[in-house]
């Protein structure tokens, strides 16, 4: 069976940056299951896997434009430290959800100053060229319930 829209695809993958450093991998974990064509994965990966079959290995380089996007400096914001009073242990690198005029977004704490906290709403992988080594483990039809929910059930 081939990878196409509304198929459930199970993949093993390793993701490296341009320096060869491993950023993420399914090695030692369960393979990743997703539904093709519904936006579960970044567009660059979905388009590379389209039409491929179980057992095939795909090595691709995904630019930011079809990955996690280019970095948007307007998403780096300075927030009054008082706004973080509910955080017991505020540290650089902590990720949290914040309401914005465009809806809730995930931000990362970049720097903690005396009165202000610098936060970044870019995805941690935004602006990066991503090198994927993917092996397709299985392909099956999604159930109607999975398509309804937009994610894979076990
Ligand atoms: Zn569900």
PDB file of C-alpha atoms and ligand atoms in Angstrom:
ATOM      1  CA  UNK A   1       0.000   0.000   0.000  1.00  0.00           C
ATOM      2  CA  UNK A   2       1.273   3.448  -0.889  1.00  0.00           C
ATOM      3  CA  UNK A   3       1.364   6.596   1.187  1.00  0.00           C
ATOM      4  CA  UNK A   4      -1.459   8.902   0.104  1.00  0.00           C
ATOM      5  CA  UNK A   5      -4.043  11.183   1.652  1.00  0.00           C
ATOM      6  CA  UNK A   6      -5.938   9.661   4.612  1.00  0.00           C
ATOM      7  CA  UNK A   7      -3.571   6.705   5.047  1.00  0.00           C
ATOM      8  CA  UNK A   8      -2.131   5.992   8.488  1.00  0.00           C
ATOM      9  CA  UNK A   9       1.635   5.822   8.081  1.00  0.00           C
ATOM     10  CA  UNK A  10       4.069   4.457  10.639  1.00  0.00           C
ATOM     11  CA  UNK A  11       7.658   5.722  10.296  1.00  0.00           C
ATOM     12  CA  UNK A  12      11.004   5.433  11.996  1.00  0.00           C
ATOM     13  CA  UNK A  13      12.975   8.625  11.656  1.00  0.00           C
ATOM     14  CA  UNK A  14      16.085  10.500  12.626  1.00  0.00           C
ATOM     15  CA  UNK A  15      16.233  14.282  12.340  1.00  0.00           C
ATOM     16  CA  UNK A  16      19.577  16.090  12.136  1.00  0.00           C
ATOM     17  CA  UNK A  17      20.514  19.727  11.771  1.00  0.00           C
ATOM     18  CA  UNK A  18      23.037  20.929   9.185  1.00  0.00           C
ATOM     19  CA  UNK A  19      25.927  20.171  11.558  1.00  0.00           C
ATOM     20  CA  UNK A  20      24.902  16.521  11.769  1.00  0.00           C
ATOM     21  CA  UNK A  21      23.630  16.858  15.325  1.00  0.00           C
ATOM     22  CA  UNK A  22      20.635  14.638  16.106  1.00  0.00           C
ATOM     23  CA  UNK A  23      17.645  16.795  17.116  1.00  0.00           C
ATOM     24  CA  UNK A  24      15.054  14.054  17.370  1.00  0.00           C
ATOM     25  CA  UNK A  25      14.751  10.365  16.625  1.00  0.00           C
ATOM     26  CA  UNK A  26      12.345   7.482  17.027  1.00  0.00           C
ATOM     27  CA  UNK A  27      15.270   5.173  17.777  1.00  0.00           C
ATOM     28  CA  UNK A  28      14.606   3.245  20.979  1.00  0.00           C
ATOM     29  CA  UNK A  29      11.014   4.488  20.961  1.00  0.00           C
ATOM     30  CA  UNK A  30       7.792   3.546  19.188  1.00  0.00           C
ATOM     31  CA  UNK A  31       7.641   4.478  15.508  1.00  0.00           C
ATOM     32  CA  UNK A  32       5.718   7.677  14.788  1.00  0.00           C
ATOM     33  CA  UNK A  33       2.175   7.191  13.425  1.00  0.00           C
ATOM     34  CA  UNK A  34       0.413   9.959  11.567  1.00  0.00           C
ATOM     35  CA  UNK A  35      -2.347  10.538   8.997  1.00  0.00           C
ATOM     36  CA  UNK A  36      -1.022  11.615   5.606  1.00  0.00           C
ATOM     37  CA  UNK A  37      -2.456  14.793   4.107  1.00  0.00           C
ATOM     38  CA  UNK A  38      -4.174  16.314   7.132  1.00  0.00           C
ATOM     39  CA  UNK A  39      -1.327  18.461   8.429  1.00  0.00           C
ATOM     40  CA  UNK A  40      -0.038  16.116  11.154  1.00  0.00           C
ATOM     41  CA  UNK A  41       3.531  16.509   9.828  1.00  0.00           C
ATOM     42  CA  UNK A  42       5.360  19.414   8.224  1.00  0.00           C
ATOM     43  CA  UNK A  43       4.582  19.821   4.482  1.00  0.00           C
ATOM     44  CA  UNK A  44       8.158  18.997   3.372  1.00  0.00           C
ATOM     45  CA  UNK A  45       7.980  15.551   4.976  1.00  0.00           C
ATOM     46  CA  UNK A  46       4.457  14.732   3.787  1.00  0.00           C
ATOM     47  CA  UNK A  47       5.278  15.599   0.175  1.00  0.00           C
ATOM     48  CA  UNK A  48       8.482  13.522   0.252  1.00  0.00           C
ATOM     49  CA  UNK A  49       6.619  10.463   1.547  1.00  0.00           C
ATOM     50  CA  UNK A  50       3.636  10.763  -0.837  1.00  0.00           C
ATOM     51  CA  UNK A  51       3.538   7.736  -3.160  1.00  0.00           C
ATOM     52  CA  UNK A  52       6.199   5.791  -1.233  1.00  0.00           C
ATOM     53  CA  UNK A  53       5.580   2.262   0.087  1.00  0.00           C
ATOM     54  CA  UNK A  54       6.146   0.290   3.250  1.00  0.00           C
ATOM     55  CA  UNK A  55       9.825  -0.612   3.682  1.00  0.00           C
ATOM     56  CA  UNK A  56      11.130   2.323   1.638  1.00  0.00           C
ATOM     57  CA  UNK A  57      13.783   4.615   3.056  1.00  0.00           C
ATOM     58  CA  UNK A  58      13.598   8.343   2.309  1.00  0.00           C
ATOM     59  CA  UNK A  59      16.398  10.801   3.012  1.00  0.00           C
ATOM     60  CA  UNK A  60      15.386  14.419   2.574  1.00  0.00           C
ATOM     61  CA  UNK A  61      16.507  17.929   3.361  1.00  0.00           C
ATOM     62  CA  UNK A  62      13.636  20.243   4.280  1.00  0.00           C
ATOM     63  CA  UNK A  63      14.165  24.024   4.124  1.00  0.00           C
ATOM     64  CA  UNK A  64      12.436  26.251   6.726  1.00  0.00           C
ATOM     65  CA  UNK A  65       9.759  27.256   4.195  1.00  0.00           C
ATOM     66  CA  UNK A  66       8.315  23.726   4.097  1.00  0.00           C
ATOM     67  CA  UNK A  67       9.493  22.887   7.608  1.00  0.00           C
ATOM     68  CA  UNK A  68       8.625  24.846  10.750  1.00  0.00           C
ATOM     69  CA  UNK A  69       8.693  28.199   8.962  1.00  0.00           C
ATOM     70  CA  UNK A  70      11.163  31.054   8.867  1.00  0.00           C
ATOM     71  CA  UNK A  71      11.850  32.829  12.131  1.00  0.00           C
ATOM     72  CA  UNK A  72       9.545  35.767  12.876  1.00  0.00           C
ATOM     73  CA  UNK A  73      11.318  38.316  15.072  1.00  0.00           C
ATOM     74  CA  UNK A  74       7.998  39.972  15.926  1.00  0.00           C
ATOM     75  CA  UNK A  75       7.201  36.853  17.997  1.00  0.00           C
ATOM     76  CA  UNK A  76      10.023  37.698  20.408  1.00  0.00           C
ATOM     77  CA  UNK A  77       8.304  39.682  23.150  1.00  0.00           C
ATOM     78  CA  UNK A  78       9.195  41.324  26.416  1.00  0.00           C
ATOM     79  CA  UNK A  79       6.657  40.510  29.134  1.00  0.00           C
ATOM     80  CA  UNK A  80       6.439  42.030  32.616  1.00  0.00           C
ATOM     81  CA  UNK A  81       7.846  39.651  35.166  1.00  0.00           C
ATOM     82  CA  UNK A  82       4.732  40.096  37.341  1.00  0.00           C
ATOM     83  CA  UNK A  83       2.773  38.197  34.690  1.00  0.00           C
ATOM     84  CA  UNK A  84       4.760  35.073  35.615  1.00  0.00           C
ATOM     85  CA  UNK A  85       3.897  35.173  39.319  1.00  0.00           C
ATOM     86  CA  UNK A  86       2.100  31.811  39.020  1.00  0.00           C
ATOM     87  CA  UNK A  87       5.338  30.103  37.905  1.00  0.00           C
ATOM     88  CA  UNK A  88       7.065  28.550  40.907  1.00  0.00           C
ATOM     89  CA  UNK A  89      10.261  27.822  39.049  1.00  0.00           C
ATOM     90  CA  UNK A  90      10.672  30.198  36.119  1.00  0.00           C
ATOM     91  CA  UNK A  91      13.708  29.208  34.068  1.00  0.00           C
ATOM     92  CA  UNK A  92      15.154  29.875  30.653  1.00  0.00           C
ATOM     93  CA  UNK A  93      13.967  27.229  28.191  1.00  0.00           C
ATOM     94  CA  UNK A  94      10.604  26.678  29.892  1.00  0.00           C
ATOM     95  CA  UNK A  95       7.724  26.532  27.411  1.00  0.00           C
ATOM     96  CA  UNK A  96       4.262  27.796  28.242  1.00  0.00           C
ATOM     97  CA  UNK A  97       0.963  28.722  26.604  1.00  0.00           C
ATOM     98  CA  UNK A  98      -0.068  32.351  26.329  1.00  0.00           C
ATOM     99  CA  UNK A  99      -3.153  34.021  24.869  1.00  0.00           C
ATOM    100  CA  UNK A 100      -2.446  36.339  21.947  1.00  0.00           C
ATOM    101  CA  UNK A 101      -4.738  38.306  19.616  1.00  0.00           C
ATOM    102  CA  UNK A 102      -4.305  35.353  17.195  1.00  0.00           C
ATOM    103  CA  UNK A 103      -5.319  32.767  19.816  1.00  0.00           C
ATOM    104  CA  UNK A 104      -3.255  30.676  22.234  1.00  0.00           C
ATOM    105  CA  UNK A 105       0.407  30.179  21.300  1.00  0.00           C
ATOM    106  CA  UNK A 106       3.336  28.301  22.800  1.00  0.00           C
ATOM    107  CA  UNK A 107       6.222  30.523  23.903  1.00  0.00           C
ATOM    108  CA  UNK A 108       9.699  29.695  25.181  1.00  0.00           C
ATOM    109  CA  UNK A 109      11.375  31.721  27.941  1.00  0.00           C
ATOM    110  CA  UNK A 110      14.593  33.104  26.422  1.00  0.00           C
ATOM    111  CA  UNK A 111      15.940  35.419  29.116  1.00  0.00           C
ATOM    112  CA  UNK A 112      14.836  36.393  32.597  1.00  0.00           C
ATOM    113  CA  UNK A 113      15.570  39.979  33.560  1.00  0.00           C
ATOM    114  CA  UNK A 114      14.824  41.884  36.764  1.00  0.00           C
ATOM    115  CA  UNK A 115      11.508  43.373  35.679  1.00  0.00           C
ATOM    116  CA  UNK A 116      10.962  41.734  32.339  1.00  0.00           C
ATOM    117  CA  UNK A 117      11.041  38.312  30.747  1.00  0.00           C
ATOM    118  CA  UNK A 118      11.997  37.825  27.106  1.00  0.00           C
ATOM    119  CA  UNK A 119       9.884  35.150  25.426  1.00  0.00           C
ATOM    120  CA  UNK A 120       9.934  33.675  21.899  1.00  0.00           C
ATOM    121  CA  UNK A 121       6.823  32.395  20.106  1.00  0.00           C
ATOM    122  CA  UNK A 122       8.754  30.815  17.224  1.00  0.00           C
ATOM    123  CA  UNK A 123       8.808  27.027  17.003  1.00  0.00           C
ATOM    124  CA  UNK A 124      12.207  25.839  18.313  1.00  0.00           C
ATOM    125  CA  UNK A 125      12.939  24.420  14.839  1.00  0.00           C
ATOM    126  CA  UNK A 126      11.829  27.558  12.935  1.00  0.00           C
ATOM    127  CA  UNK A 127      14.459  28.914  10.559  1.00  0.00           C
ATOM    128  CA  UNK A 128      16.341  25.620  10.466  1.00  0.00           C
ATOM    129  CA  UNK A 129      17.140  23.334   7.556  1.00  0.00           C
ATOM    130  CA  UNK A 130      16.123  19.835   8.652  1.00  0.00           C
ATOM    131  CA  UNK A 131      17.691  16.588   7.439  1.00  0.00           C
ATOM    132  CA  UNK A 132      15.411  13.580   7.816  1.00  0.00           C
ATOM    133  CA  UNK A 133      16.266   9.912   7.407  1.00  0.00           C
ATOM    134  CA  UNK A 134      12.919   8.100   7.348  1.00  0.00           C
ATOM    135  CA  UNK A 135      11.974   4.438   6.934  1.00  0.00           C
ATOM    136  CA  UNK A 136       8.320   3.660   6.281  1.00  0.00           C
ATOM    137  CA  UNK A 137       7.251   0.786   8.545  1.00  0.00           C
ATOM    138  CA  UNK A 138       3.616   0.370   7.542  1.00  0.00           C
ATOM    139  CA  UNK A 139       0.768   1.983   5.632  1.00  0.00           C
ATOM    140  CA  UNK A 140      -2.946   1.343   6.239  1.00  0.00           C
ATOM    141  CA  UNK A 141      -6.307   3.002   5.695  1.00  0.00           C
ATOM    142  CA  UNK A 142      -7.385   5.388   8.437  1.00  0.00           C
ATOM    143  CA  UNK A 143     -10.667   4.548  10.182  1.00  0.00           C
ATOM    144  CA  UNK A 144     -13.532   7.010   9.835  1.00  0.00           C
ATOM    145  CA  UNK A 145     -13.140   7.846  13.518  1.00  0.00           C
ATOM    146  CA  UNK A 146      -9.444   8.642  13.049  1.00  0.00           C
ATOM    147  CA  UNK A 147     -10.303  10.910  10.105  1.00  0.00           C
ATOM    148  CA  UNK A 148     -12.993  12.601  12.228  1.00  0.00           C
ATOM    149  CA  UNK A 149     -10.486  13.276  15.014  1.00  0.00           C
ATOM    150  CA  UNK A 150      -7.565  14.092  12.715  1.00  0.00           C
ATOM    151  CA  UNK A 151      -5.169  11.810  14.580  1.00  0.00           C
ATOM    152  CA  UNK A 152      -4.177   8.154  14.852  1.00  0.00           C
ATOM    153  CA  UNK A 153      -5.750   5.837  17.432  1.00  0.00           C
ATOM    154  CA  UNK A 154      -3.884   2.832  18.764  1.00  0.00           C
TER     155      UNK A 154
HETATM  156 ZN1  LIG B   1      -9.245  10.636  18.757  1.00  0.00          ZN
END
